[in-house]
PDB file of C-alpha atoms in Angstrom:
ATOM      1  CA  UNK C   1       0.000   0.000   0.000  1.00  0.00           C
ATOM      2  CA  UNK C   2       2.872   2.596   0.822  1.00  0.00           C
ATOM      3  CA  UNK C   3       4.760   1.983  -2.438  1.00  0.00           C
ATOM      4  CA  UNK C   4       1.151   2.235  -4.373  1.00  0.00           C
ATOM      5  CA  UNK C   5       0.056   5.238  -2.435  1.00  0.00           C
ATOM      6  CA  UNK C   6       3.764   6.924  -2.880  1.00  0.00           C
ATOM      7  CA  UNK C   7       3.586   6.682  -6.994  1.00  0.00           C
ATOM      8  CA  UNK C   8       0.613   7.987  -7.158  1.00  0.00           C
ATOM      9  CA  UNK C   9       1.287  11.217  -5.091  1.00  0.00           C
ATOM     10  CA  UNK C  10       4.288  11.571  -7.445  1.00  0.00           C
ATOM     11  CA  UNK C  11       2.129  11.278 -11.090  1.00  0.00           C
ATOM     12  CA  UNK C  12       0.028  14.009  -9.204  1.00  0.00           C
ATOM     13  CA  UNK C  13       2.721  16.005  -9.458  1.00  0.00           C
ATOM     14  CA  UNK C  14       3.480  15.564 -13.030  1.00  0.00           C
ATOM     15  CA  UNK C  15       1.528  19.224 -13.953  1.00  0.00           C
ATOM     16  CA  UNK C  16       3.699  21.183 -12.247  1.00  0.00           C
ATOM     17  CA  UNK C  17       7.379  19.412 -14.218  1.00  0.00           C
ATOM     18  CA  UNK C  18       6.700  18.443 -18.185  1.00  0.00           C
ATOM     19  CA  UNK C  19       5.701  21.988 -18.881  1.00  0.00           C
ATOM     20  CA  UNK C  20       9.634  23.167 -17.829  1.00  0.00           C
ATOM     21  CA  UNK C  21      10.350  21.108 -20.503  1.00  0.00           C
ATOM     22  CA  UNK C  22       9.087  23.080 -23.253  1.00  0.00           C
ATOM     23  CA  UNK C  23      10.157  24.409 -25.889  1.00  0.00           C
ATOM     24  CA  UNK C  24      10.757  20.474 -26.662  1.00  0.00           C
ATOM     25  CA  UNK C  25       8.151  18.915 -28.373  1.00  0.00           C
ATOM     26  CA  UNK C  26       6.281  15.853 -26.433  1.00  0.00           C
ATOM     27  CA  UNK C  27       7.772  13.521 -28.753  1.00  0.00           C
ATOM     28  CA  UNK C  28      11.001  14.682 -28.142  1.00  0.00           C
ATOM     29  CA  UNK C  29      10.207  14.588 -23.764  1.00  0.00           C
ATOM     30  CA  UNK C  30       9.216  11.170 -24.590  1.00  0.00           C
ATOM     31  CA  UNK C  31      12.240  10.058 -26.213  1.00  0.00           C
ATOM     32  CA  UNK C  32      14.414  11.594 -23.329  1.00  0.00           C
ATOM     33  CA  UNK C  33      12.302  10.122 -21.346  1.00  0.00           C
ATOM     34  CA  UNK C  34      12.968   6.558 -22.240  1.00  0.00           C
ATOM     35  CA  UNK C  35      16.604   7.417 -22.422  1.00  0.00           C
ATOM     36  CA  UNK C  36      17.178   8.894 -19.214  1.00  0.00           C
ATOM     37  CA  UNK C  37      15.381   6.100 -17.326  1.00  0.00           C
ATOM     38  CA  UNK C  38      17.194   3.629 -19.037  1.00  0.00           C
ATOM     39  CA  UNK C  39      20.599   5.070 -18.276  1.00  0.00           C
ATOM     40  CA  UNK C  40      19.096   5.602 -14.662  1.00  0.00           C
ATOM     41  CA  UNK C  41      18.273   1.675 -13.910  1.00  0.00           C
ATOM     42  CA  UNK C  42      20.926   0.796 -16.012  1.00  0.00           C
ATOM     43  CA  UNK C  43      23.613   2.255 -13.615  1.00  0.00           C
ATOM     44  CA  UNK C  44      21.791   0.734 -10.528  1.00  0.00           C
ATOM     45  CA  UNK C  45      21.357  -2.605 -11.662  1.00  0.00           C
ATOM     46  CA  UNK C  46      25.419  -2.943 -12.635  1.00  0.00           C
ATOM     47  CA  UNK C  47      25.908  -1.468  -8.983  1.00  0.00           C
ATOM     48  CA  UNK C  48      23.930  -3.697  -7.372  1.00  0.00           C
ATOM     49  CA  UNK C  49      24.377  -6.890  -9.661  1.00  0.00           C
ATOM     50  CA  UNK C  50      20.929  -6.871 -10.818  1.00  0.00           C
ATOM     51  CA  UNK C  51      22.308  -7.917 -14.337  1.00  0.00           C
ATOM     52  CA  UNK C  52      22.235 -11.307 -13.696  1.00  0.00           C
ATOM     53  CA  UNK C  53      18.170 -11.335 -13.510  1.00  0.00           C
ATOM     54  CA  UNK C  54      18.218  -9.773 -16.766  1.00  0.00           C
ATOM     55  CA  UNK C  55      20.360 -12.056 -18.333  1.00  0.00           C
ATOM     56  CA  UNK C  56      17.696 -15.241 -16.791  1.00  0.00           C
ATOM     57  CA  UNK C  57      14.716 -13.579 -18.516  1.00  0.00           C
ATOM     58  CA  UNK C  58      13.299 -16.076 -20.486  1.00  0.00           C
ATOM     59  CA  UNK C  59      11.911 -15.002 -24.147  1.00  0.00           C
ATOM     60  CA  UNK C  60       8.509 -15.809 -23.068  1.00  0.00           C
ATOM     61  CA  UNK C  61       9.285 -12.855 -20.176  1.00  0.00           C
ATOM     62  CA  UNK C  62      10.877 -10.446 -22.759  1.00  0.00           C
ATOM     63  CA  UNK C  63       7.875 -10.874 -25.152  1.00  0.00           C
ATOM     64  CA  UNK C  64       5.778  -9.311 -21.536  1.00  0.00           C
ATOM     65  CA  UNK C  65       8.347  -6.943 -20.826  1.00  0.00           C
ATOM     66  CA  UNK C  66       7.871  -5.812 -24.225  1.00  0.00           C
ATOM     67  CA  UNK C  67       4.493  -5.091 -24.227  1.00  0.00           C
ATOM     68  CA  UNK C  68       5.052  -3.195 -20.628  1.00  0.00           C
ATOM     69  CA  UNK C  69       7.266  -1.235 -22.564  1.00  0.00           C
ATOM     70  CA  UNK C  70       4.722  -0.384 -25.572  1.00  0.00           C
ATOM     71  CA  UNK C  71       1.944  -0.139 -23.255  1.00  0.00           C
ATOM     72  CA  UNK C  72       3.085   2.629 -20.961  1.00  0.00           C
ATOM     73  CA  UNK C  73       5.440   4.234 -23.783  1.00  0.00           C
ATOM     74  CA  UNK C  74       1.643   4.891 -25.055  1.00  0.00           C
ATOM     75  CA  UNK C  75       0.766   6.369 -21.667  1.00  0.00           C
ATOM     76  CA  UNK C  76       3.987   8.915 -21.489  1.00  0.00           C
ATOM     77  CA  UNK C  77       3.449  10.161 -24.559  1.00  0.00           C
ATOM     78  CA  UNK C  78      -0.188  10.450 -24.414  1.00  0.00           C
ATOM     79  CA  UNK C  79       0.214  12.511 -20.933  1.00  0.00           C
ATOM     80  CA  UNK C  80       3.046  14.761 -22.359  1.00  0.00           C
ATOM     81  CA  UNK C  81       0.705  15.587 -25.243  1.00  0.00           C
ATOM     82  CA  UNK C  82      -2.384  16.122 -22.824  1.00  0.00           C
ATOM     83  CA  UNK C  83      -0.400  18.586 -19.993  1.00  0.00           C
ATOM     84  CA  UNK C  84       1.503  20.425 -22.592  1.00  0.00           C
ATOM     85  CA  UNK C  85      -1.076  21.370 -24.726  1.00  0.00           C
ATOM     86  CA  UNK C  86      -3.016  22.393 -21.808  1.00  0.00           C
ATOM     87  CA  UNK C  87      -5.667  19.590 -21.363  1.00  0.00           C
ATOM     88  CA  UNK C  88      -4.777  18.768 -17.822  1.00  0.00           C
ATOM     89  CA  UNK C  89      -8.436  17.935 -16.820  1.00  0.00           C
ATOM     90  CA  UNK C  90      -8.709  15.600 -19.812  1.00  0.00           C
ATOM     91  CA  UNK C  91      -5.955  13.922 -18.537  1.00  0.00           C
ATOM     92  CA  UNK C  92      -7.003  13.788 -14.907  1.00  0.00           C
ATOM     93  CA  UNK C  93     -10.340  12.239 -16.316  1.00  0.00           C
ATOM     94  CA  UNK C  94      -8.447   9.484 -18.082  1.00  0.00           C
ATOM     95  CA  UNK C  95      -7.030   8.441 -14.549  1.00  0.00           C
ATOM     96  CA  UNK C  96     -10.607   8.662 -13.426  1.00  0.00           C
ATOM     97  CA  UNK C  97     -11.781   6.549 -16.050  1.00  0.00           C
ATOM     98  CA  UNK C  98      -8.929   3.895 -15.791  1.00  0.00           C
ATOM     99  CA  UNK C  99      -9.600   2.494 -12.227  1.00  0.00           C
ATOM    100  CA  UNK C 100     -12.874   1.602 -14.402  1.00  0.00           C
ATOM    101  CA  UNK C 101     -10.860  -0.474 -16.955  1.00  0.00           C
ATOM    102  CA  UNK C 102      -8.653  -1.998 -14.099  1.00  0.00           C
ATOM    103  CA  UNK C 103     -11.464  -3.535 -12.130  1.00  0.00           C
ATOM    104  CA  UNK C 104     -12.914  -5.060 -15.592  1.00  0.00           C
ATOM    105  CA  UNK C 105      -9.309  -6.489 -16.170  1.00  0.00           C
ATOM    106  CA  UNK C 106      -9.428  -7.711 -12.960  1.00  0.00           C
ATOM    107  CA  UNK C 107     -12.456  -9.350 -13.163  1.00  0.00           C
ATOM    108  CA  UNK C 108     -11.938 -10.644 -16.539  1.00  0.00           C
ATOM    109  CA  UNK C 109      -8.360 -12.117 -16.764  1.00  0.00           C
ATOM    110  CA  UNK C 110      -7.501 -12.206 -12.948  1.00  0.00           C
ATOM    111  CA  UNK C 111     -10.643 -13.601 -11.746  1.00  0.00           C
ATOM    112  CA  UNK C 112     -10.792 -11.222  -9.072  1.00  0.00           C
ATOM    113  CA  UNK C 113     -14.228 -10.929  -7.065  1.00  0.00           C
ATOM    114  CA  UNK C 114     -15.987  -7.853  -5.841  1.00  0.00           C
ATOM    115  CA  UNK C 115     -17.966  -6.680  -2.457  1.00  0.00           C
ATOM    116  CA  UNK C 116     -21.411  -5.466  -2.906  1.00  0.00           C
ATOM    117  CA  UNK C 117     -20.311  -1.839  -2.321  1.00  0.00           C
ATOM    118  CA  UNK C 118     -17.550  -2.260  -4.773  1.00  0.00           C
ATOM    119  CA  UNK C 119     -19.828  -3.486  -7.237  1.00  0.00           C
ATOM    120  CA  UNK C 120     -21.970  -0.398  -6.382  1.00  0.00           C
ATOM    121  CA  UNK C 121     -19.558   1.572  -6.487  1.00  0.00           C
ATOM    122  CA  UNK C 122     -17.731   0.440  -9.927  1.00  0.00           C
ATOM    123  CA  UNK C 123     -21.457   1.002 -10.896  1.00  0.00           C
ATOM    124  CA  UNK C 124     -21.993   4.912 -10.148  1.00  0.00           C
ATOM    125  CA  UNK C 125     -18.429   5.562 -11.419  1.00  0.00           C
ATOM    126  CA  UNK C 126     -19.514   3.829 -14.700  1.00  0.00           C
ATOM    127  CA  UNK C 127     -22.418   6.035 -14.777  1.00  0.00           C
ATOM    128  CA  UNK C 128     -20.273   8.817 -14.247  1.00  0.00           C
ATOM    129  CA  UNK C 129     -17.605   8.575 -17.478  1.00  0.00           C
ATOM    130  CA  UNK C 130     -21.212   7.830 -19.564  1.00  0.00           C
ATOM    131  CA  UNK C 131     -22.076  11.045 -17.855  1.00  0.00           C
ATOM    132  CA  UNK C 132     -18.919  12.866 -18.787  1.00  0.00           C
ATOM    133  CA  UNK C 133     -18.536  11.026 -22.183  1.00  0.00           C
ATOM    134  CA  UNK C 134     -22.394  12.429 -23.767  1.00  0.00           C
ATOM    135  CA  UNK C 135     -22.882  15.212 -21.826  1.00  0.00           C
ATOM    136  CA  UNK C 136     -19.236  17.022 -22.818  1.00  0.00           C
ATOM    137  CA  UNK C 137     -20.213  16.697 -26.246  1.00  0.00           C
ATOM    138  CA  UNK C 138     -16.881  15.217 -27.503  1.00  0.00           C
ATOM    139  CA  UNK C 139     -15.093  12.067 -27.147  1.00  0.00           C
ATOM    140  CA  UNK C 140     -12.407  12.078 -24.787  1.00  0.00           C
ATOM    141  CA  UNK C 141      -9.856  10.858 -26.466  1.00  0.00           C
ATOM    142  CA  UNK C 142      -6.760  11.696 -24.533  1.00  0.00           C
ATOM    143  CA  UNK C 143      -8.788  10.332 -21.219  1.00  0.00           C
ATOM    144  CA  UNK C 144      -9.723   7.250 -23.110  1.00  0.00           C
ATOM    145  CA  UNK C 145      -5.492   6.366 -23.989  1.00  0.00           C
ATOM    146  CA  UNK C 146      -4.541   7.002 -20.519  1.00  0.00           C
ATOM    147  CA  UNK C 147      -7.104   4.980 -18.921  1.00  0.00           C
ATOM    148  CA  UNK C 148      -6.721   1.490 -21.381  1.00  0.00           C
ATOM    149  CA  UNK C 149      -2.724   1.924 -22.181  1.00  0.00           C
ATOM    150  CA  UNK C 150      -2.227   2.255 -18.089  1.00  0.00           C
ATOM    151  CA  UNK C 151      -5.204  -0.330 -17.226  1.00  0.00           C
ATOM    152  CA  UNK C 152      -3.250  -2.793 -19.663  1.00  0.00           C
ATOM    153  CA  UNK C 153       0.218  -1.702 -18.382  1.00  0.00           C
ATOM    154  CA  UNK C 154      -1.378  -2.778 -14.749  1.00  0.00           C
ATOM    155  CA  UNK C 155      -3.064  -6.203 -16.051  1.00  0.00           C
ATOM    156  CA  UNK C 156       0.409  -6.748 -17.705  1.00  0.00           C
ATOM    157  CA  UNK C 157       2.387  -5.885 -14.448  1.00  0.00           C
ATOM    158  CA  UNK C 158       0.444  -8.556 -12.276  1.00  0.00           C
ATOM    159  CA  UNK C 159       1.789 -11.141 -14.891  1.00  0.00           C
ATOM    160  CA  UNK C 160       5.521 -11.061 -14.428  1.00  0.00           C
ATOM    161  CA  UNK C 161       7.291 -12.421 -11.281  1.00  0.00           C
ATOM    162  CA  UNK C 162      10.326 -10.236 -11.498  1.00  0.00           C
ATOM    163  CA  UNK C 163      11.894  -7.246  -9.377  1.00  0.00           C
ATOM    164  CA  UNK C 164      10.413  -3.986  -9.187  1.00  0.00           C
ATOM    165  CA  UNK C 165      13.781  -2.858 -11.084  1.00  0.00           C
ATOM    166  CA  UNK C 166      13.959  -5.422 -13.354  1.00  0.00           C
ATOM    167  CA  UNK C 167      10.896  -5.027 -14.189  1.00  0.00           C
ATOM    168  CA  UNK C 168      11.129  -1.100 -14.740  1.00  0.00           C
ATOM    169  CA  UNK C 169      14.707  -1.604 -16.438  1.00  0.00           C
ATOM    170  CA  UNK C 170      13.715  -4.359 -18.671  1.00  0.00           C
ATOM    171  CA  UNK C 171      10.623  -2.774 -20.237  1.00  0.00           C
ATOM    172  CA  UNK C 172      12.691   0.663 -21.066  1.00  0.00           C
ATOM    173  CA  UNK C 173      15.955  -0.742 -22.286  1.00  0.00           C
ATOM    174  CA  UNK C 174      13.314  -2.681 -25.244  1.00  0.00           C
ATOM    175  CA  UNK C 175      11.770   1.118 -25.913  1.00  0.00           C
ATOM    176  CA  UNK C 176      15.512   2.230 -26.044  1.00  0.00           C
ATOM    177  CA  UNK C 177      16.760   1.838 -29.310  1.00  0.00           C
ATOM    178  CA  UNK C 178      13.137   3.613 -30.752  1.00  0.00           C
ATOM    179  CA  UNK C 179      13.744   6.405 -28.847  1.00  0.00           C
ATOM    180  CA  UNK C 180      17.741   6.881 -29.576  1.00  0.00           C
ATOM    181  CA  UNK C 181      16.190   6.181 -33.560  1.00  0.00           C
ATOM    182  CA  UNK C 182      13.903   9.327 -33.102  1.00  0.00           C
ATOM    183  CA  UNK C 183      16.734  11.436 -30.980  1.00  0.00           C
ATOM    184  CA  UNK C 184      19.002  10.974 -33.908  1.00  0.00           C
ATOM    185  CA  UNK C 185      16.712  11.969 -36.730  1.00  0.00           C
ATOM    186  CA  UNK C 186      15.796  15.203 -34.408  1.00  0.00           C
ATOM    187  CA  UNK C 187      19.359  15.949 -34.203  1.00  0.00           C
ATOM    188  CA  UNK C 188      20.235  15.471 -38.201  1.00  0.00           C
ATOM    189  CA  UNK C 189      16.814  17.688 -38.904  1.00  0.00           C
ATOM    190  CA  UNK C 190      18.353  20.562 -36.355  1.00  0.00           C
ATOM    191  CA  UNK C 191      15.261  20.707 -34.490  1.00  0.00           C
ATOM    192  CA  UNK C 192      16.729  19.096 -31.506  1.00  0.00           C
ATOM    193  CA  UNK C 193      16.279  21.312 -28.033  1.00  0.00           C
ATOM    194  CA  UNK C 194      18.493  19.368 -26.317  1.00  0.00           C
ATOM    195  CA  UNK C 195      21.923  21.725 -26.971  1.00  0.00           C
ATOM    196  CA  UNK C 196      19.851  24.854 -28.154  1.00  0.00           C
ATOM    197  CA  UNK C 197      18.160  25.855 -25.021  1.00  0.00           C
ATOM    198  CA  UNK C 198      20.716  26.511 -22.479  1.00  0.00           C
ATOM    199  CA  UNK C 199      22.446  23.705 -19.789  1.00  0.00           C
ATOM    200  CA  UNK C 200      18.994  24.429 -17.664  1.00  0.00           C
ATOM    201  CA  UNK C 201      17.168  22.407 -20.410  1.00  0.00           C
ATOM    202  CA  UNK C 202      19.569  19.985 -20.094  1.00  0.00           C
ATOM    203  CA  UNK C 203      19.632  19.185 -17.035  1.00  0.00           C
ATOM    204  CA  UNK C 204      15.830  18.843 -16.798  1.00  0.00           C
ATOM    205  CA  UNK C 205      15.025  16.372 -19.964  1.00  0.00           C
ATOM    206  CA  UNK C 206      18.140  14.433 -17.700  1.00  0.00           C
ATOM    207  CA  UNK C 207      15.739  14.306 -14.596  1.00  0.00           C
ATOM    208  CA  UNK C 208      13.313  13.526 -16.316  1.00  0.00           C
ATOM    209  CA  UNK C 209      14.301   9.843 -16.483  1.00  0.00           C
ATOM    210  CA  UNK C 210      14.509  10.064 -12.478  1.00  0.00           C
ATOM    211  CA  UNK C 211      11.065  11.567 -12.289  1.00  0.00           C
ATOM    212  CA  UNK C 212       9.407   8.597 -14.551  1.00  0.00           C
ATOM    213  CA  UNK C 213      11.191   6.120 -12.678  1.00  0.00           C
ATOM    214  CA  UNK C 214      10.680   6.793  -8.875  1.00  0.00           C
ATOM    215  CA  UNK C 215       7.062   6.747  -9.049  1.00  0.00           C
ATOM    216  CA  UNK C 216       7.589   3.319 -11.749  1.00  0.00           C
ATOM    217  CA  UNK C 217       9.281   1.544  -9.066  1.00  0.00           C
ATOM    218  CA  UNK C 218       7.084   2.272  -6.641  1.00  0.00           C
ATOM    219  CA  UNK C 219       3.883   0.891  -8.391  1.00  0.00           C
ATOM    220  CA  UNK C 220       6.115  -2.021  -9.850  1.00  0.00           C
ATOM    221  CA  UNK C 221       6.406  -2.642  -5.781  1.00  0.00           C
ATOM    222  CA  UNK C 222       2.670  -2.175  -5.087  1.00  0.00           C
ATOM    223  CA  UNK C 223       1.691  -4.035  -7.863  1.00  0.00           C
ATOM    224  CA  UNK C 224       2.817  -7.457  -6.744  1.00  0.00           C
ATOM    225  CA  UNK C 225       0.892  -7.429  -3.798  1.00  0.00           C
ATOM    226  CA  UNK C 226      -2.414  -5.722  -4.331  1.00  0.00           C
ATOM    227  CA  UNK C 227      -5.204  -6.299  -5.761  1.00  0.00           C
ATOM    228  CA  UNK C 228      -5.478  -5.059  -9.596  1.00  0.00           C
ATOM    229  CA  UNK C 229      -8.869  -3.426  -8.678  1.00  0.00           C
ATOM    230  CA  UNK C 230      -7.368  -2.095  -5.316  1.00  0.00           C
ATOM    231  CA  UNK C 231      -4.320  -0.776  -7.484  1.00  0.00           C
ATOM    232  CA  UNK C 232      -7.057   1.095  -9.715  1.00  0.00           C
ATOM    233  CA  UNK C 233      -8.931   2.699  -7.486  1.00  0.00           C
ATOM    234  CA  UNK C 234      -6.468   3.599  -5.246  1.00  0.00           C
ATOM    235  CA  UNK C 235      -5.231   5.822  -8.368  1.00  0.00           C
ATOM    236  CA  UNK C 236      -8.218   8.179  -7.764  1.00  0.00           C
ATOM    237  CA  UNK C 237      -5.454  10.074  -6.025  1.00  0.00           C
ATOM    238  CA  UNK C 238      -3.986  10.877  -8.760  1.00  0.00           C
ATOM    239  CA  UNK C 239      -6.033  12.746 -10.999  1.00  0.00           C
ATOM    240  CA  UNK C 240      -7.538  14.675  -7.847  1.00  0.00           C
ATOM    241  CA  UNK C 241      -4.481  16.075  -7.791  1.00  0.00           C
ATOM    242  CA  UNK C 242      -4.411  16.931 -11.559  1.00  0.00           C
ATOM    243  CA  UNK C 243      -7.848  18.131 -10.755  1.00  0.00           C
ATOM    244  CA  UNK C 244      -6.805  20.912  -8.542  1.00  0.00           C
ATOM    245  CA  UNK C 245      -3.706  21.266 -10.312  1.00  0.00           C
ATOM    246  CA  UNK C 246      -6.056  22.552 -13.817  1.00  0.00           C
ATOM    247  CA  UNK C 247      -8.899  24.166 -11.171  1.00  0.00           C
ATOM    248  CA  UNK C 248      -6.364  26.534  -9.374  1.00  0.00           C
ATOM    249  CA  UNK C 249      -2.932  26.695 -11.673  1.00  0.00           C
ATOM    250  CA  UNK C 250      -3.719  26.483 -15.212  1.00  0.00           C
ATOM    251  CA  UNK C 251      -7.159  27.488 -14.387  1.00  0.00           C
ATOM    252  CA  UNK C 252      -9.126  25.719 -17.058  1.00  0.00           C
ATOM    253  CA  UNK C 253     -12.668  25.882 -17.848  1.00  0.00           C
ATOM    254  CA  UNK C 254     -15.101  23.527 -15.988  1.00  0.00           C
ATOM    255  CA  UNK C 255     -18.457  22.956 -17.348  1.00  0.00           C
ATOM    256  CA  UNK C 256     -21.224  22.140 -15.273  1.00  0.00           C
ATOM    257  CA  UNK C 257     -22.197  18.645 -16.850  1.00  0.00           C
ATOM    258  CA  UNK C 258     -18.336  17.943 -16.192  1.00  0.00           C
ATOM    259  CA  UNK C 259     -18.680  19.587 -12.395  1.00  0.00           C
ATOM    260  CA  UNK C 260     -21.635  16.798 -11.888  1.00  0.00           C
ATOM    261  CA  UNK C 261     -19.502  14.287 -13.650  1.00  0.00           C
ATOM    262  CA  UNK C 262     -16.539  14.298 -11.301  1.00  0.00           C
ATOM    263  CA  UNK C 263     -19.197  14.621  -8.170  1.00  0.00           C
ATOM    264  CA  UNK C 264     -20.541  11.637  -9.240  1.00  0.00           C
ATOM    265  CA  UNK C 265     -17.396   9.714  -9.616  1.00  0.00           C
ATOM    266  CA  UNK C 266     -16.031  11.019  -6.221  1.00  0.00           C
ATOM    267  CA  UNK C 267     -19.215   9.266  -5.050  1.00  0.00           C
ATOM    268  CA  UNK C 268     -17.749   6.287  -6.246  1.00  0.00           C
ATOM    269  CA  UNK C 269     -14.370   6.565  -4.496  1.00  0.00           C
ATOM    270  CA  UNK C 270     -15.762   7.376  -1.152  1.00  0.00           C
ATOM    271  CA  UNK C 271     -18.258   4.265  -1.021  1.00  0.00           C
ATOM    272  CA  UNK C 272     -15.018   1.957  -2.295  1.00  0.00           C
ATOM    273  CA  UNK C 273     -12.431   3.349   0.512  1.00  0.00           C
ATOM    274  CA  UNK C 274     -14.787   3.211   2.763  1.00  0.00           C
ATOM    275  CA  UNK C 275     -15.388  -0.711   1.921  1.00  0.00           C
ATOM    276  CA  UNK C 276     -12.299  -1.353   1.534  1.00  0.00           C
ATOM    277  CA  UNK C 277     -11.654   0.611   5.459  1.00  0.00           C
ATOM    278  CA  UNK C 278     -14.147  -2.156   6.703  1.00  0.00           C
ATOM    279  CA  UNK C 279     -12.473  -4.980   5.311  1.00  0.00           C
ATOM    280  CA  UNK C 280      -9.510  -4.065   6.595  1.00  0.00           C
ATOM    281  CA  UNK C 281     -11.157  -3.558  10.100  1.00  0.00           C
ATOM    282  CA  UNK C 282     -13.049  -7.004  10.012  1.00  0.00           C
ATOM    283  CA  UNK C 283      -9.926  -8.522   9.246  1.00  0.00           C
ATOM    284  CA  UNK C 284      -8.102  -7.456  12.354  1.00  0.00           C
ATOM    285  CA  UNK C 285     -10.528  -8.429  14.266  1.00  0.00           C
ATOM    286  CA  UNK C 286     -10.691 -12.338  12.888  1.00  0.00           C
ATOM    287  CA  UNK C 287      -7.089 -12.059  13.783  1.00  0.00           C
ATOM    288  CA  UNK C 288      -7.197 -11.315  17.027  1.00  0.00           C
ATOM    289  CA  UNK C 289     -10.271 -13.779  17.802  1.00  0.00           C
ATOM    290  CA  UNK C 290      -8.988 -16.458  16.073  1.00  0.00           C
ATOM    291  CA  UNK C 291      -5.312 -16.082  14.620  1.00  0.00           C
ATOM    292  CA  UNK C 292      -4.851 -19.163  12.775  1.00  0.00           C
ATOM    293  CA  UNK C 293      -7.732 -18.518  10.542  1.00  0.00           C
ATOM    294  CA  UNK C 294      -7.588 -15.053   9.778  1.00  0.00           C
ATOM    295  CA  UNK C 295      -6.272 -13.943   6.149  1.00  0.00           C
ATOM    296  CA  UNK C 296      -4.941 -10.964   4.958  1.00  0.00           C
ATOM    297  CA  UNK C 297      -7.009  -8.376   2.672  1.00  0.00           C
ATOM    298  CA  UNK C 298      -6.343  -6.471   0.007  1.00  0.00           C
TER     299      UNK C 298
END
C-alpha cells in the first residue's frame, strides 16, 4: 500500500514538471524520457548486480516486458501531449476513467471478485464517465489512452514475477533503441532542443528519467501485492491532484455537466475506501479472535 500510495502522489505532481520542458516537443520529452530512465536503472542494476536477472529472462518474459514497454510508452506520450497542450483535466479524467478499466481487467483475466459496495460503487463511477462522455459533447480521447494503455500496463504488471527494477529496467531498455532512432533523426533535422536551449534544459530532460522512474518503481512494488482493482482505485489520487492542479494553476474551464460528472465519480471513491476501510477492520478483528484462521485483505 505505501509503495502504491507513494507513486501515485508523485504522477500528481506531473503538472507542475513536463511543462519546464518546453520548448521540446512531447515527442522529443518522450524520447528523453525513455533514455534517461534507461541510463538511470541501467547504472543501478550494474551497482547492485541486478544484471544477472536480466540475463535469466526467459523469451517468453521479454515478449511481456515488451508489451510493458509499448503499453506505458503509449501512456507517457499520451500525458506529455495532454499537460503540454493544456488539457490537464482531460488527462485527470483518463485516470478517473482507468480504475474503471482496471477492475474489468481484474475481473476478466484475474478472476478477481468484488464486495457489494464495490460493485456499487464500480457502478456509479460507470455512470459517471457515460455522464462525462455524452454530456461534454466530444469524445475524450486523450482520457480514453490514458485509462486502457495504463489499465493494460497494470493487467500486464500482475503477470511477471520479477523485481520492481527489473521489471522497470527491462521494459525501457526494449523502448531504447526507438527512442535513440527518433533522438538521432531530431538531431540530423536541427530541431533538436536538447543543446539549443541553455544547460537548464539539459539538465531537466536528464531528470526527467529520475522523475518517470521513482514513481515506476514504486507501483512495480505495489503491484505485486495488491489487488489489480485495489491498485485502480487507489489511483483516484492521482487525478484529484491533476484536478486541482487545472482548477487553481492552469485554471481551465469547468463545465457544469463535467462539475456533476466528477461529483458523481467522487461518489464512487468514497463508497469503495470506505469498503475497503471495513475490510480491513473485520480482518483485524478475525485475527485477534482467532489467529490461525484469519487472512490478509487487500
Amino acid at each position: 500500500m505505501f509503495y502504491t500510495i507513494a507513486a501515485y502522489l508523485m504522477w500528481g505532481f506531473f503538472p507542475a514538471f513536463f511543462p519546464l520542458l518546453r520548448p521540446a516537443s512531447p515527442f522529443e520529452i518522450l524520447a528523453h524520457r525513455i533514455v534517461w530512465t534507461a541510463v538511470l536503472v541501467t547504472a543501478v542494476l550494474l551497482v547492485t548486480g541486478g544484471w544477472r536477472e536480466l540475463k535469466a529472462f526467459s523469451l517468453r518474459t521479454w515478449g511481456w516486458m515488451f508489451a510493458c514497454g509499448v503499453a506505458i510508452t503509449i501512456n507517457w506520450g499520451t500525458y506529455v501531449i495532454a499537460i503540454n497542450s493544456d488539457h490537464v483535466a482531460d488527462a485527470a479524467l483518463g485516470y478517473f476513467i482507468n480504475p474503471l478499466v482496471s477492475v474489468a481487467l481484474g475481473i476478466i483475466f484475474l478472476k478477481e471478485k468484488l464486495t457489494k459496495a464495490q460493485v456499487a460503487s464500480v457502478s456509479i463511477a460507470f455512470i459517471a464517465v457515460l455522464w462525462l462522455t455524452f454530456m461534454t459533447g466530444q469524445a475524450p480521447y486523450y482520457s480514453l489512452a490514458l485509462a486502457f494503455s495504463f489499465g493494460i500496463y497494470g493487467l500486464l504488471k500482475k503477470r511477471i514475477t520479477v523485481s520492481s527494477m527489473s521489471s522497470v529496467a527491462a521494459e525501457t531498455l526494449v523502448m531504447l533503441p526507438f527512442a535513440l532512432i527518433y533522438l538521432g533523426y531530431l538531431q540530423a533535422q536541427g530541431v533538436s532542443t536538447f543543446t539549443t536551449e541553455g544547460p537548464g534544459h539539459v539538465a531537466l530532460l536528464i531528470t526527467s528519467g529520475l522523475v518517470t522512474a521513482l514513481p515506476l518503481l514504486c507501483f512495480a512494488q505495489g503491484a505485486k501485492h495488491l489487488r489489480l482493482s485495489t491498485l485502480g482505485m487507489l489511483q483516484y489520487m492521482t487525478p484529484i491532484m491533476q484536478m486541482l492542479w487545472a482548477l487553481f494553476v492552469t485554471q481551465e474551464h469547468m463545465s457544469t455537466e463535467r462539475w456533476i460528472g466528477f461529483a458523481i465519480i467522487w461518489v464512487a471513491v468514497i463508497i469503495y475506501l470506505a469498503d475497503l476501510v471495513r475490510m480491513g477492520r473485520a480482518s483485524r478483528r478475525r485475527a485477534r479472535l482467532h489467529p490461525a484462521d484469519a487472512s490478509p485483505t487487500a
